[in-house]
PDB file of C-alpha atoms in Angstrom:
ATOM      1  CA  MET A   1     -31.238  -0.179 -25.320  1.00  0.00           C
ATOM      2  CA  LYS A   2     -27.874  -1.846 -25.987  1.00  0.00           C
ATOM      3  CA  ASN A   3     -26.011   1.036 -24.309  1.00  0.00           C
ATOM      4  CA  LEU A   4     -28.339   0.833 -21.314  1.00  0.00           C
ATOM      5  CA  LEU A   5     -27.663  -2.908 -20.918  1.00  0.00           C
ATOM      6  CA  GLU A   6     -23.917  -2.327 -21.163  1.00  0.00           C
ATOM      7  CA  LYS A   7     -24.106   0.328 -18.414  1.00  0.00           C
ATOM      8  CA  TYR A   8     -26.201  -1.993 -16.236  1.00  0.00           C
ATOM      9  CA  TYR A   9     -23.689  -4.835 -16.764  1.00  0.00           C
ATOM     10  CA  THR A  10     -20.777  -2.595 -15.800  1.00  0.00           C
ATOM     11  CA  VAL A  11     -22.518  -1.399 -12.606  1.00  0.00           C
ATOM     12  CA  CYS A  12     -23.246  -5.018 -11.627  1.00  0.00           C
ATOM     13  CA  LEU A  13     -19.560  -5.898 -12.033  1.00  0.00           C
ATOM     14  CA  LEU A  14     -18.576  -3.021  -9.776  1.00  0.00           C
ATOM     15  CA  LEU A  15     -20.995  -4.126  -7.051  1.00  0.00           C
ATOM     16  CA  LEU A  16     -20.390  -7.886  -7.194  1.00  0.00           C
ATOM     17  CA  PRO A  17     -17.661  -7.943  -4.506  1.00  0.00           C
ATOM     18  CA  LEU A  18     -20.098  -6.545  -1.950  1.00  0.00           C
ATOM     19  CA  LEU A  19     -22.132  -9.731  -2.327  1.00  0.00           C
ATOM     20  CA  SER A  20     -19.308 -12.156  -1.559  1.00  0.00           C
ATOM     21  CA  PHE A  21     -17.220 -10.782   1.097  1.00  0.00           C
ATOM     22  CA  SER A  22     -12.125 -13.079   6.062  1.00  0.00           C
ATOM     23  CA  GLN A  23      -8.715 -12.363   5.920  1.00  0.00           C
ATOM     24  CA  ARG A  24      -6.294  -9.564   6.681  1.00  0.00           C
ATOM     25  CA  ILE A  25      -4.918  -7.567   3.769  1.00  0.00           C
ATOM     26  CA  ASP A  26      -2.861  -9.659   1.346  1.00  0.00           C
ATOM     27  CA  ASN A  27       0.585  -8.771  -0.040  1.00  0.00           C
ATOM     28  CA  THR A  28       0.228 -11.064  -3.029  1.00  0.00           C
ATOM     29  CA  ALA A  29      -3.146  -9.793  -4.315  1.00  0.00           C
ATOM     30  CA  ALA A  30      -3.160  -9.112  -8.062  1.00  0.00           C
ATOM     31  CA  PHE A  31      -4.375  -5.529  -7.704  1.00  0.00           C
ATOM     32  CA  ARG A  32      -1.193  -4.771  -5.712  1.00  0.00           C
ATOM     33  CA  ASP A  33       1.026  -6.012  -8.514  1.00  0.00           C
ATOM     34  CA  LEU A  34       4.257  -4.115  -9.214  1.00  0.00           C
ATOM     35  CA  LYS A  35       5.605  -4.625 -12.742  1.00  0.00           C
ATOM     36  CA  SER A  36       8.954  -5.771 -11.400  1.00  0.00           C
ATOM     37  CA  ASN A  37      10.384  -8.857  -9.724  1.00  0.00           C
ATOM     38  CA  ASN A  38      12.716  -6.641  -7.690  1.00  0.00           C
ATOM     39  CA  TYR A  39      11.090  -4.238  -5.219  1.00  0.00           C
ATOM     40  CA  PHE A  40      10.469  -3.395  -1.577  1.00  0.00           C
ATOM     41  CA  ARG A  41       7.227  -2.303   0.065  1.00  0.00           C
ATOM     42  CA  PHE A  42       6.216  -1.231   3.569  1.00  0.00           C
ATOM     43  CA  HIS A  43       2.695  -1.549   4.913  1.00  0.00           C
ATOM     44  CA  TYR A  44       1.184  -0.261   8.137  1.00  0.00           C
ATOM     45  CA  ASP A  45      -2.350  -1.054   9.355  1.00  0.00           C
ATOM     46  CA  ASN A  46      -3.961   0.651  12.339  1.00  0.00           C
ATOM     47  CA  ASP A  47      -7.530   1.068  13.531  1.00  0.00           C
ATOM     48  CA  TYR A  48      -6.503   4.608  14.507  1.00  0.00           C
ATOM     49  CA  PHE A  49      -7.385   5.453  10.882  1.00  0.00           C
ATOM     50  CA  THR A  50     -11.022   4.564  11.671  1.00  0.00           C
ATOM     51  CA  ALA A  51     -11.094   6.227  15.131  1.00  0.00           C
ATOM     52  CA  THR A  52     -11.109   2.914  17.039  1.00  0.00           C
ATOM     53  CA  ASP A  53      -8.505   1.188  19.212  1.00  0.00           C
ATOM     54  CA  HIS A  54      -9.361  -2.465  19.716  1.00  0.00           C
ATOM     55  CA  TYR A  55      -9.364  -5.955  18.139  1.00  0.00           C
ATOM     56  CA  TYR A  56      -6.949  -5.919  15.140  1.00  0.00           C
ATOM     57  CA  THR A  57      -5.252  -2.790  16.382  1.00  0.00           C
ATOM     58  CA  GLN A  58      -2.044  -2.545  14.321  1.00  0.00           C
ATOM     59  CA  ASP A  59       0.205  -4.376  11.894  1.00  0.00           C
ATOM     60  CA  GLY A  60       3.577  -3.511  10.381  1.00  0.00           C
ATOM     61  CA  ASN A  61       4.887  -5.398   7.350  1.00  0.00           C
ATOM     62  CA  PHE A  62       8.100  -5.060   5.324  1.00  0.00           C
ATOM     63  CA  GLU A  63       8.210  -6.929   2.025  1.00  0.00           C
ATOM     64  CA  LEU A  64      11.134  -7.572  -0.339  1.00  0.00           C
ATOM     65  CA  ALA A  65      11.035  -9.280  -3.752  1.00  0.00           C
ATOM     66  CA  SER A  66      14.223 -10.196  -5.581  1.00  0.00           C
ATOM     67  CA  PRO A  67      15.323 -12.670  -8.298  1.00  0.00           C
ATOM     68  CA  LYS A  68      18.181 -13.638  -5.958  1.00  0.00           C
ATOM     69  CA  LEU A  69      15.645 -15.301  -3.685  1.00  0.00           C
ATOM     70  CA  ILE A  70      15.153 -18.043  -6.284  1.00  0.00           C
ATOM     71  CA  LYS A  71      17.893 -19.891  -4.353  1.00  0.00           C
ATOM     72  CA  ASN A  72      15.739 -19.985  -1.199  1.00  0.00           C
ATOM     73  CA  PRO A  73      15.265 -23.738  -0.483  1.00  0.00           C
ATOM     74  CA  ILE A  74      11.741 -23.106   0.861  1.00  0.00           C
ATOM     75  CA  ASN A  75      10.661 -22.396  -2.731  1.00  0.00           C
ATOM     76  CA  ASN A  76      10.696 -26.172  -3.278  1.00  0.00           C
ATOM     77  CA  LEU A  77       7.516 -26.325  -1.183  1.00  0.00           C
ATOM     78  CA  PHE A  78       5.654 -23.987  -3.544  1.00  0.00           C
ATOM     79  CA  LYS A  79       3.645 -24.855  -6.632  1.00  0.00           C
ATOM     80  CA  LYS A  80       4.248 -23.060  -9.954  1.00  0.00           C
ATOM     81  CA  LEU A  81       1.874 -22.687 -12.870  1.00  0.00           C
ATOM     82  CA  LYS A  82       3.036 -24.039 -16.234  1.00  0.00           C
ATOM     83  CA  ASN A  83       4.581 -21.487 -18.616  1.00  0.00           C
ATOM     84  CA  SER A  84       4.428 -18.816 -15.933  1.00  0.00           C
ATOM     85  CA  GLU A  85       6.457 -15.890 -14.641  1.00  0.00           C
ATOM     86  CA  GLN A  86       7.697 -16.022 -11.044  1.00  0.00           C
ATOM     87  CA  LYS A  87       8.326 -13.522  -8.275  1.00  0.00           C
ATOM     88  CA  TYR A  88      10.237 -14.619  -5.175  1.00  0.00           C
ATOM     89  CA  GLY A  89       9.976 -12.703  -1.932  1.00  0.00           C
ATOM     90  CA  LEU A  90      10.333 -12.427   1.835  1.00  0.00           C
ATOM     91  CA  SER A  91       8.349 -10.377   4.315  1.00  0.00           C
ATOM     92  CA  ILE A  92       8.446  -9.779   8.045  1.00  0.00           C
ATOM     93  CA  GLU A  93       5.251  -8.901   9.866  1.00  0.00           C
ATOM     94  CA  LEU A  94       4.440  -7.733  13.391  1.00  0.00           C
ATOM     95  CA  MET A  95       0.766  -7.575  14.410  1.00  0.00           C
ATOM     96  CA  GLY A  96      -1.162  -6.821  17.588  1.00  0.00           C
ATOM     97  CA  PHE A  97      -4.680  -7.460  18.903  1.00  0.00           C
ATOM     98  CA  ALA A  98      -6.451  -5.962  21.914  1.00  0.00           C
ATOM     99  CA  PRO A  99      -9.882  -5.940  23.628  1.00  0.00           C
ATOM    100  CA  THR A 100     -12.378  -3.071  23.477  1.00  0.00           C
ATOM    101  CA  SER A 101     -11.036  -1.423  26.653  1.00  0.00           C
ATOM    102  CA  LEU A 102      -7.405  -0.623  27.456  1.00  0.00           C
ATOM    103  CA  LYS A 103      -8.144   0.766  30.934  1.00  0.00           C
ATOM    104  CA  SER A 104      -8.705  -2.415  32.925  1.00  0.00           C
ATOM    105  CA  ASP A 105      -6.066  -4.395  34.823  1.00  0.00           C
ATOM    106  CA  LYS A 106      -8.445  -7.356  34.981  1.00  0.00           C
ATOM    107  CA  ILE A 107      -9.322  -9.972  32.374  1.00  0.00           C
ATOM    108  CA  LEU A 108     -12.238  -8.777  30.249  1.00  0.00           C
ATOM    109  CA  TYR A 109     -14.188 -12.016  29.849  1.00  0.00           C
ATOM    110  CA  GLY A 110     -16.256 -12.151  26.669  1.00  0.00           C
ATOM    111  CA  ASP A 111     -13.884  -9.707  24.962  1.00  0.00           C
ATOM    112  CA  ARG A 112     -10.955 -10.320  22.633  1.00  0.00           C
ATOM    113  CA  PRO A 113      -7.738 -11.435  24.374  1.00  0.00           C
ATOM    114  CA  PHE A 114      -4.549  -9.400  24.077  1.00  0.00           C
ATOM    115  CA  SER A 115      -2.184 -11.042  21.608  1.00  0.00           C
ATOM    116  CA  ALA A 116       0.754 -10.198  19.377  1.00  0.00           C
ATOM    117  CA  ALA A 117       2.694 -12.139  16.755  1.00  0.00           C
ATOM    118  CA  ILE A 118       5.807 -11.704  14.658  1.00  0.00           C
ATOM    119  CA  MET A 119       6.369 -13.801  11.533  1.00  0.00           C
ATOM    120  CA  LEU A 120       8.827 -14.242   8.689  1.00  0.00           C
ATOM    121  CA  LYS A 121       7.129 -15.199   5.428  1.00  0.00           C
ATOM    122  CA  SER A 122       8.666 -16.686   2.290  1.00  0.00           C
ATOM    123  CA  PHE A 123       6.456 -16.408  -0.795  1.00  0.00           C
ATOM    124  CA  LEU A 124       6.258 -17.183  -4.500  1.00  0.00           C
ATOM    125  CA  ILE A 125       3.901 -15.525  -6.999  1.00  0.00           C
ATOM    126  CA  SER A 126       3.393 -17.486 -10.214  1.00  0.00           C
ATOM    127  CA  THR A 127       1.529 -15.742 -13.071  1.00  0.00           C
ATOM    128  CA  ASP A 128       0.187 -17.416 -16.199  1.00  0.00           C
ATOM    129  CA  THR A 129      -0.210 -14.515 -18.644  1.00  0.00           C
ATOM    130  CA  ILE A 130      -1.925 -16.699 -21.264  1.00  0.00           C
ATOM    131  CA  HIS A 131      -4.769 -17.964 -19.070  1.00  0.00           C
ATOM    132  CA  LYS A 132      -4.837 -14.805 -16.899  1.00  0.00           C
ATOM    133  CA  THR A 133      -4.270 -16.778 -13.708  1.00  0.00           C
ATOM    134  CA  LYS A 134      -2.136 -16.135 -10.636  1.00  0.00           C
ATOM    135  CA  LEU A 135      -1.076 -18.689  -8.010  1.00  0.00           C
ATOM    136  CA  SER A 136       0.587 -17.463  -4.796  1.00  0.00           C
ATOM    137  CA  SER A 137       2.170 -19.722  -2.183  1.00  0.00           C
ATOM    138  CA  ALA A 138       3.665 -18.755   1.185  1.00  0.00           C
ATOM    139  CA  LEU A 139       5.187 -20.313   4.291  1.00  0.00           C
ATOM    140  CA  SER A 140       5.242 -18.319   7.540  1.00  0.00           C
ATOM    141  CA  ILE A 141       7.176 -19.060  10.723  1.00  0.00           C
ATOM    142  CA  GLY A 142       7.220 -17.012  13.901  1.00  0.00           C
ATOM    143  CA  ILE A 143       6.000 -16.669  17.474  1.00  0.00           C
ATOM    144  CA  ILE A 144       2.919 -15.435  19.277  1.00  0.00           C
ATOM    145  CA  GLY A 145       3.144 -14.042  22.794  1.00  0.00           C
ATOM    146  CA  PRO A 146       5.238 -11.560  24.807  1.00  0.00           C
ATOM    147  CA  GLY A 147       8.247 -12.393  22.644  1.00  0.00           C
ATOM    148  CA  ALA A 148       6.538 -10.600  19.734  1.00  0.00           C
ATOM    149  CA  LEU A 149       6.753  -7.273  21.644  1.00  0.00           C
ATOM    150  CA  GLY A 150       3.106  -6.340  21.054  1.00  0.00           C
ATOM    151  CA  LYS A 151       2.829  -4.579  24.402  1.00  0.00           C
ATOM    152  CA  GLU A 152       5.898  -2.463  23.675  1.00  0.00           C
ATOM    153  CA  MET A 153       4.686  -1.651  20.157  1.00  0.00           C
ATOM    154  CA  GLN A 154       1.243  -0.463  21.255  1.00  0.00           C
ATOM    155  CA  THR A 155       2.623   1.446  24.250  1.00  0.00           C
ATOM    156  CA  LYS A 156       5.122   3.349  22.081  1.00  0.00           C
ATOM    157  CA  PHE A 157       2.395   4.223  19.577  1.00  0.00           C
ATOM    158  CA  HIS A 158       0.144   5.574  22.354  1.00  0.00           C
ATOM    159  CA  GLU A 159       3.006   7.632  23.737  1.00  0.00           C
ATOM    160  CA  TRP A 160       3.671   9.011  20.251  1.00  0.00           C
ATOM    161  CA  ILE A 161       0.031  10.157  19.793  1.00  0.00           C
ATOM    162  CA  HIS A 162      -0.169  11.304  23.458  1.00  0.00           C
ATOM    163  CA  ASP A 163      -2.896   8.801  24.317  1.00  0.00           C
ATOM    164  CA  GLU A 164      -3.426   6.777  27.505  1.00  0.00           C
ATOM    165  CA  ILE A 165      -1.014   3.899  28.151  1.00  0.00           C
ATOM    166  CA  PRO A 166      -2.797   0.542  27.560  1.00  0.00           C
ATOM    167  CA  HIS A 167      -3.479  -1.758  30.532  1.00  0.00           C
ATOM    168  CA  GLY A 168      -4.058  -5.511  30.504  1.00  0.00           C
ATOM    169  CA  TRP A 169      -1.185  -6.866  28.409  1.00  0.00           C
ATOM    170  CA  GLN A 170      -0.138  -9.099  31.329  1.00  0.00           C
ATOM    171  CA  TYR A 171      -3.040 -11.344  30.290  1.00  0.00           C
ATOM    172  CA  GLN A 172      -1.938 -11.733  26.678  1.00  0.00           C
ATOM    173  CA  ILE A 173      -1.716 -15.096  24.925  1.00  0.00           C
ATOM    174  CA  LYS A 174       1.464 -16.914  25.987  1.00  0.00           C
ATOM    175  CA  ASN A 175       4.519 -17.624  23.825  1.00  0.00           C
ATOM    176  CA  ASP A 176       4.065 -20.333  21.215  1.00  0.00           C
ATOM    177  CA  ILE A 177       5.473 -21.356  17.835  1.00  0.00           C
ATOM    178  CA  LEU A 178       3.673 -20.288  14.659  1.00  0.00           C
ATOM    179  CA  LEU A 179       3.935 -22.200  11.388  1.00  0.00           C
ATOM    180  CA  ASN A 180       1.532 -21.693   8.488  1.00  0.00           C
ATOM    181  CA  TYR A 181       1.246 -22.612   4.815  1.00  0.00           C
ATOM    182  CA  GLU A 182      -1.078 -20.840   2.404  1.00  0.00           C
ATOM    183  CA  ILE A 183      -1.938 -21.036  -1.260  1.00  0.00           C
ATOM    184  CA  ALA A 184      -4.064 -18.500  -3.155  1.00  0.00           C
ATOM    185  CA  HIS A 185      -5.572 -18.575  -6.636  1.00  0.00           C
ATOM    186  CA  GLU A 186      -6.766 -15.590  -8.683  1.00  0.00           C
ATOM    187  CA  LYS A 187      -8.403 -15.607 -12.098  1.00  0.00           C
ATOM    188  CA  GLN A 188      -9.323 -12.709 -14.360  1.00  0.00           C
ATOM    189  CA  LEU A 189     -13.006 -13.088 -15.200  1.00  0.00           C
ATOM    190  CA  TYR A 190     -13.626  -9.876 -17.114  1.00  0.00           C
ATOM    191  CA  LYS A 191     -11.585  -6.950 -18.400  1.00  0.00           C
ATOM    192  CA  PHE A 192     -12.595  -3.767 -20.223  1.00  0.00           C
ATOM    193  CA  HIS A 193      -9.476  -2.173 -21.710  1.00  0.00           C
ATOM    194  CA  ASN A 194      -7.182  -1.037 -18.879  1.00  0.00           C
ATOM    195  CA  LEU A 195     -10.079   0.592 -16.998  1.00  0.00           C
ATOM    196  CA  LEU A 196     -12.213  -2.124 -15.413  1.00  0.00           C
ATOM    197  CA  ALA A 197     -11.542  -5.692 -14.310  1.00  0.00           C
ATOM    198  CA  LEU A 198     -13.192  -8.403 -12.239  1.00  0.00           C
ATOM    199  CA  ASN A 199     -11.156 -11.227 -10.650  1.00  0.00           C
ATOM    200  CA  SER A 200     -12.068 -14.260  -8.580  1.00  0.00           C
ATOM    201  CA  ASN A 201     -10.180 -15.053  -5.354  1.00  0.00           C
ATOM    202  CA  ALA A 202      -9.682 -18.292  -3.411  1.00  0.00           C
ATOM    203  CA  LYS A 203      -7.271 -19.041  -0.553  1.00  0.00           C
ATOM    204  CA  LEU A 204      -6.473 -21.943   1.755  1.00  0.00           C
ATOM    205  CA  ARG A 205      -4.504 -21.489   4.986  1.00  0.00           C
ATOM    206  CA  LEU A 206      -3.281 -24.378   7.164  1.00  0.00           C
ATOM    207  CA  GLY A 207      -1.204 -24.253  10.332  1.00  0.00           C
ATOM    208  CA  THR A 208      -0.863 -23.000  13.871  1.00  0.00           C
ATOM    209  CA  VAL A 209      -1.494 -19.331  12.956  1.00  0.00           C
ATOM    210  CA  ASN A 210      -4.886 -19.881  11.384  1.00  0.00           C
ATOM    211  CA  THR A 211      -6.681 -22.576   9.466  1.00  0.00           C
ATOM    212  CA  ASN A 212      -9.369 -21.341   7.101  1.00  0.00           C
ATOM    213  CA  ILE A 213     -10.594 -21.223   3.550  1.00  0.00           C
ATOM    214  CA  SER A 214     -11.802 -18.062   1.841  1.00  0.00           C
ATOM    215  CA  GLY A 215     -13.159 -16.914  -1.483  1.00  0.00           C
ATOM    216  CA  GLY A 216     -14.591 -13.859  -3.147  1.00  0.00           C
ATOM    217  CA  LEU A 217     -14.331 -11.287  -5.914  1.00  0.00           C
ATOM    218  CA  THR A 218     -12.263  -8.169  -6.610  1.00  0.00           C
ATOM    219  CA  THR A 219     -13.145  -5.244  -8.874  1.00  0.00           C
ATOM    220  CA  THR A 220     -10.618  -2.622 -10.002  1.00  0.00           C
ATOM    221  CA  LEU A 221     -11.576   0.633 -11.714  1.00  0.00           C
ATOM    222  CA  GLY A 222      -9.251   3.286 -13.109  1.00  0.00           C
ATOM    223  CA  LYS A 223      -6.084   3.599 -15.150  1.00  0.00           C
ATOM    224  CA  ILE A 224      -4.238   0.350 -14.464  1.00  0.00           C
ATOM    225  CA  ASN A 225      -1.735  -1.990 -16.100  1.00  0.00           C
ATOM    226  CA  SER A 226      -3.079  -5.531 -16.116  1.00  0.00           C
ATOM    227  CA  PRO A 227      -1.375  -7.758 -13.501  1.00  0.00           C
ATOM    228  CA  PHE A 228      -1.888 -10.705 -15.863  1.00  0.00           C
ATOM    229  CA  THR A 229       0.319  -9.485 -18.705  1.00  0.00           C
ATOM    230  CA  SER A 230       4.062  -9.447 -19.372  1.00  0.00           C
ATOM    231  CA  VAL A 231       3.994  -5.805 -20.527  1.00  0.00           C
ATOM    232  CA  LYS A 232       6.114  -3.880 -18.024  1.00  0.00           C
ATOM    233  CA  ASN A 233       5.483  -0.183 -18.653  1.00  0.00           C
ATOM    234  CA  LYS A 234       2.352   0.402 -20.743  1.00  0.00           C
ATOM    235  CA  ASN A 235       1.381   3.237 -18.393  1.00  0.00           C
ATOM    236  CA  ASP A 236       4.055   5.000 -16.335  1.00  0.00           C
ATOM    237  CA  PHE A 237       1.257   6.584 -14.290  1.00  0.00           C
ATOM    238  CA  GLN A 238      -1.531   4.486 -12.801  1.00  0.00           C
ATOM    239  CA  ILE A 239      -4.358   5.499 -10.496  1.00  0.00           C
ATOM    240  CA  TYR A 240      -7.181   3.129  -9.648  1.00  0.00           C
ATOM    241  CA  GLY A 241      -9.524   2.026  -6.916  1.00  0.00           C
ATOM    242  CA  TYR A 242     -10.364  -1.492  -5.818  1.00  0.00           C
ATOM    243  CA  LEU A 243     -13.212  -3.194  -4.009  1.00  0.00           C
ATOM    244  CA  GLN A 244     -12.798  -6.717  -2.656  1.00  0.00           C
ATOM    245  CA  GLY A 245     -15.303  -8.943  -0.901  1.00  0.00           C
ATOM    246  CA  LEU A 246     -14.311 -12.162   0.888  1.00  0.00           C
ATOM    247  CA  VAL A 247     -16.147 -14.858   2.831  1.00  0.00           C
ATOM    248  CA  SER A 248     -14.150 -17.208   5.087  1.00  0.00           C
ATOM    249  CA  ILE A 249     -14.844 -20.490   6.811  1.00  0.00           C
ATOM    250  CA  ILE A 250     -12.844 -20.528  10.043  1.00  0.00           C
ATOM    251  CA  GLY A 251     -11.199 -23.626  11.481  1.00  0.00           C
ATOM    252  CA  TYR A 252      -8.746 -22.140  13.970  1.00  0.00           C
ATOM    253  CA  ASP A 253      -7.431 -18.685  14.898  1.00  0.00           C
ATOM    254  CA  THR A 254      -4.521 -18.580  17.340  1.00  0.00           C
ATOM    255  CA  SER A 255      -4.975 -14.841  18.046  1.00  0.00           C
ATOM    256  CA  LEU A 256      -8.349 -15.751  19.618  1.00  0.00           C
ATOM    257  CA  GLN A 257      -7.892 -19.346  20.790  1.00  0.00           C
ATOM    258  CA  GLY A 258      -4.243 -19.340  21.873  1.00  0.00           C
ATOM    259  CA  GLY A 259      -1.302 -21.411  20.677  1.00  0.00           C
ATOM    260  CA  LEU A 260      -1.757 -25.060  19.776  1.00  0.00           C
ATOM    261  CA  PHE A 261       1.192 -26.209  21.915  1.00  0.00           C
ATOM    262  CA  ASN A 262       1.208 -23.830  24.891  1.00  0.00           C
ATOM    263  CA  ARG A 263      -2.233 -24.061  26.502  1.00  0.00           C
ATOM    264  CA  LYS A 264      -1.357 -21.965  29.584  1.00  0.00           C
ATOM    265  CA  SER A 265      -2.677 -18.594  28.376  1.00  0.00           C
ATOM    266  CA  PRO A 266      -4.726 -16.897  31.131  1.00  0.00           C
ATOM    267  CA  TYR A 267      -7.627 -16.141  28.799  1.00  0.00           C
ATOM    268  CA  VAL A 268      -8.701 -17.262  25.311  1.00  0.00           C
ATOM    269  CA  ILE A 269     -11.953 -17.541  23.370  1.00  0.00           C
ATOM    270  CA  ALA A 270     -13.536 -20.986  23.647  1.00  0.00           C
ATOM    271  CA  ASN A 271     -13.766 -23.075  20.483  1.00  0.00           C
ATOM    272  CA  SER A 272     -17.579 -23.161  20.781  1.00  0.00           C
ATOM    273  CA  ASP A 273     -17.733 -19.336  20.746  1.00  0.00           C
ATOM    274  CA  ILE A 274     -15.874 -18.858  17.438  1.00  0.00           C
ATOM    275  CA  ASP A 275     -17.952 -17.621  14.500  1.00  0.00           C
ATOM    276  CA  ARG A 276     -17.220 -20.113  11.720  1.00  0.00           C
ATOM    277  CA  PHE A 277     -18.181 -17.727   8.905  1.00  0.00           C
ATOM    278  CA  THR A 278     -16.743 -14.219   8.589  1.00  0.00           C
ATOM    279  CA  PHE A 279     -17.182 -11.532   5.955  1.00  0.00           C
ATOM    280  CA  GLN A 280     -14.577  -8.933   5.025  1.00  0.00           C
ATOM    281  CA  THR A 281     -14.653  -5.982   2.639  1.00  0.00           C
ATOM    282  CA  ASN A 282     -11.430  -4.284   1.510  1.00  0.00           C
ATOM    283  CA  TYR A 283     -11.338  -1.123  -0.565  1.00  0.00           C
ATOM    284  CA  GLY A 284      -8.812   1.562  -1.358  1.00  0.00           C
ATOM    285  CA  ILE A 285      -6.937   3.630  -3.893  1.00  0.00           C
ATOM    286  CA  ILE A 286      -3.526   2.942  -5.441  1.00  0.00           C
ATOM    287  CA  ILE A 287      -1.178   5.304  -7.277  1.00  0.00           C
ATOM    288  CA  GLN A 288       1.835   4.032  -9.185  1.00  0.00           C
ATOM    289  CA  TYR A 289       4.245   6.356 -10.957  1.00  0.00           C
ATOM    290  CA  LYS A 290       7.274   4.801 -12.626  1.00  0.00           C
ATOM    291  CA  ALA A 291       9.064   3.053  -9.733  1.00  0.00           C
ATOM    292  CA  LEU A 292       6.891   4.455  -6.913  1.00  0.00           C
ATOM    293  CA  TYR A 293       3.910   2.675  -5.286  1.00  0.00           C
ATOM    294  CA  LEU A 294       1.427   4.389  -2.905  1.00  0.00           C
ATOM    295  CA  GLU A 295      -1.768   2.972  -1.415  1.00  0.00           C
ATOM    296  CA  TYR A 296      -4.429   3.879   1.136  1.00  0.00           C
ATOM    297  CA  SER A 297      -6.806   1.107   2.196  1.00  0.00           C
ATOM    298  CA  ARG A 298      -9.808   0.499   4.442  1.00  0.00           C
ATOM    299  CA  SER A 299     -11.186  -2.822   5.680  1.00  0.00           C
ATOM    300  CA  GLU A 300     -14.348  -3.928   7.452  1.00  0.00           C
ATOM    301  CA  LEU A 301     -14.668  -7.325   9.135  1.00  0.00           C
ATOM    302  CA  SER A 302     -17.732  -9.036  10.573  1.00  0.00           C
ATOM    303  CA  ARG A 303     -17.940 -10.461  14.102  1.00  0.00           C
ATOM    304  CA  GLU A 304     -15.281 -13.147  14.786  1.00  0.00           C
ATOM    305  CA  PHE A 305     -16.700 -14.584  18.030  1.00  0.00           C
ATOM    306  CA  LYS A 306     -20.141 -14.708  19.632  1.00  0.00           C
ATOM    307  CA  THR A 307     -19.673 -11.858  22.107  1.00  0.00           C
ATOM    308  CA  GLY A 308     -17.606  -9.740  19.703  1.00  0.00           C
ATOM    309  CA  ASP A 309     -18.478  -6.893  17.357  1.00  0.00           C
ATOM    310  CA  PRO A 310     -17.679  -6.038  13.732  1.00  0.00           C
ATOM    311  CA  HIS A 311     -14.400  -4.184  13.259  1.00  0.00           C
ATOM    312  CA  LYS A 312     -12.753  -1.804  10.796  1.00  0.00           C
ATOM    313  CA  TRP A 313      -9.287  -0.389  10.193  1.00  0.00           C
ATOM    314  CA  GLY A 314      -7.180   1.505   7.660  1.00  0.00           C
ATOM    315  CA  GLY A 315      -3.730   1.140   6.186  1.00  0.00           C
ATOM    316  CA  ILE A 316      -1.030   2.763   4.087  1.00  0.00           C
ATOM    317  CA  ARG A 317       1.574   1.227   1.767  1.00  0.00           C
ATOM    318  CA  ILE A 318       4.724   2.695   0.282  1.00  0.00           C
ATOM    319  CA  GLY A 319       6.795   0.732  -2.229  1.00  0.00           C
ATOM    320  CA  HIS A 320       9.579   1.234  -4.759  1.00  0.00           C
ATOM    321  CA  LYS A 321      10.995  -0.835  -7.597  1.00  0.00           C
ATOM    322  CA  LEU A 322      14.706  -1.619  -7.280  1.00  0.00           C
TER     323      LEU A 322
END
């Protein structure tokens, strides 16, 4: 009977994230931890991986962590946990969004507007190994609009895969300044050896990119070094899966509603048509071997506006310790 209860408890832990479920994939998540404060990582998202080509259509991100970045003055804006270890980093991200059809040269009212953004992010990851807690802070600055080269990025990708050239980018959201601050908290709730773990997640985002608050749970299963310990190389080889569920309360989303300062975009989603609650599920598999990091991920997101549909996409990550 005791063994049966233990099995039931373990299964419940694995399924908990499905009950909580919005945000795009996060660089600072604990399950993506590299046991080094000096590394680089490249990430590419595309809904091509899920045989779709609309909404959140692609995203490229290059991330660098280095102890030398401790001198970055922006770090003074970030909060650190007491008696914690720190990682300092920078990332640059280019993302694009599109409606459900790329064939029309007219505005598709009731659909998602074309938009693209490029941002430079400065971040700090603070880990308290005693209380198994992680606090991540980030400041992003960039632009949304034609200056982000979203049209050129999607066109080149379509040419590369020999697909039709997208139409309608002339109606994209106009150029505007992006500035966002975010802070995320993670706490280890349960751990069974280095095989199974359950963490809580909470994040607050404020600014002209998006304003929202999200929370949820993450389960990891497999051979994994704990992201909440100082031990660097307990396992040279790691392979594990993760399942994350997040629910978000949405205040503002510039990729749907346009920039806060430039209100001359030809088409945006009205404030009254935004869905204020969204649900996102992320899952994937990660392999780490010595200095190498490899990941394949999938994400599913609920409807973001009243006339929209749920969406899904996939992504790959390649990283290396320096």
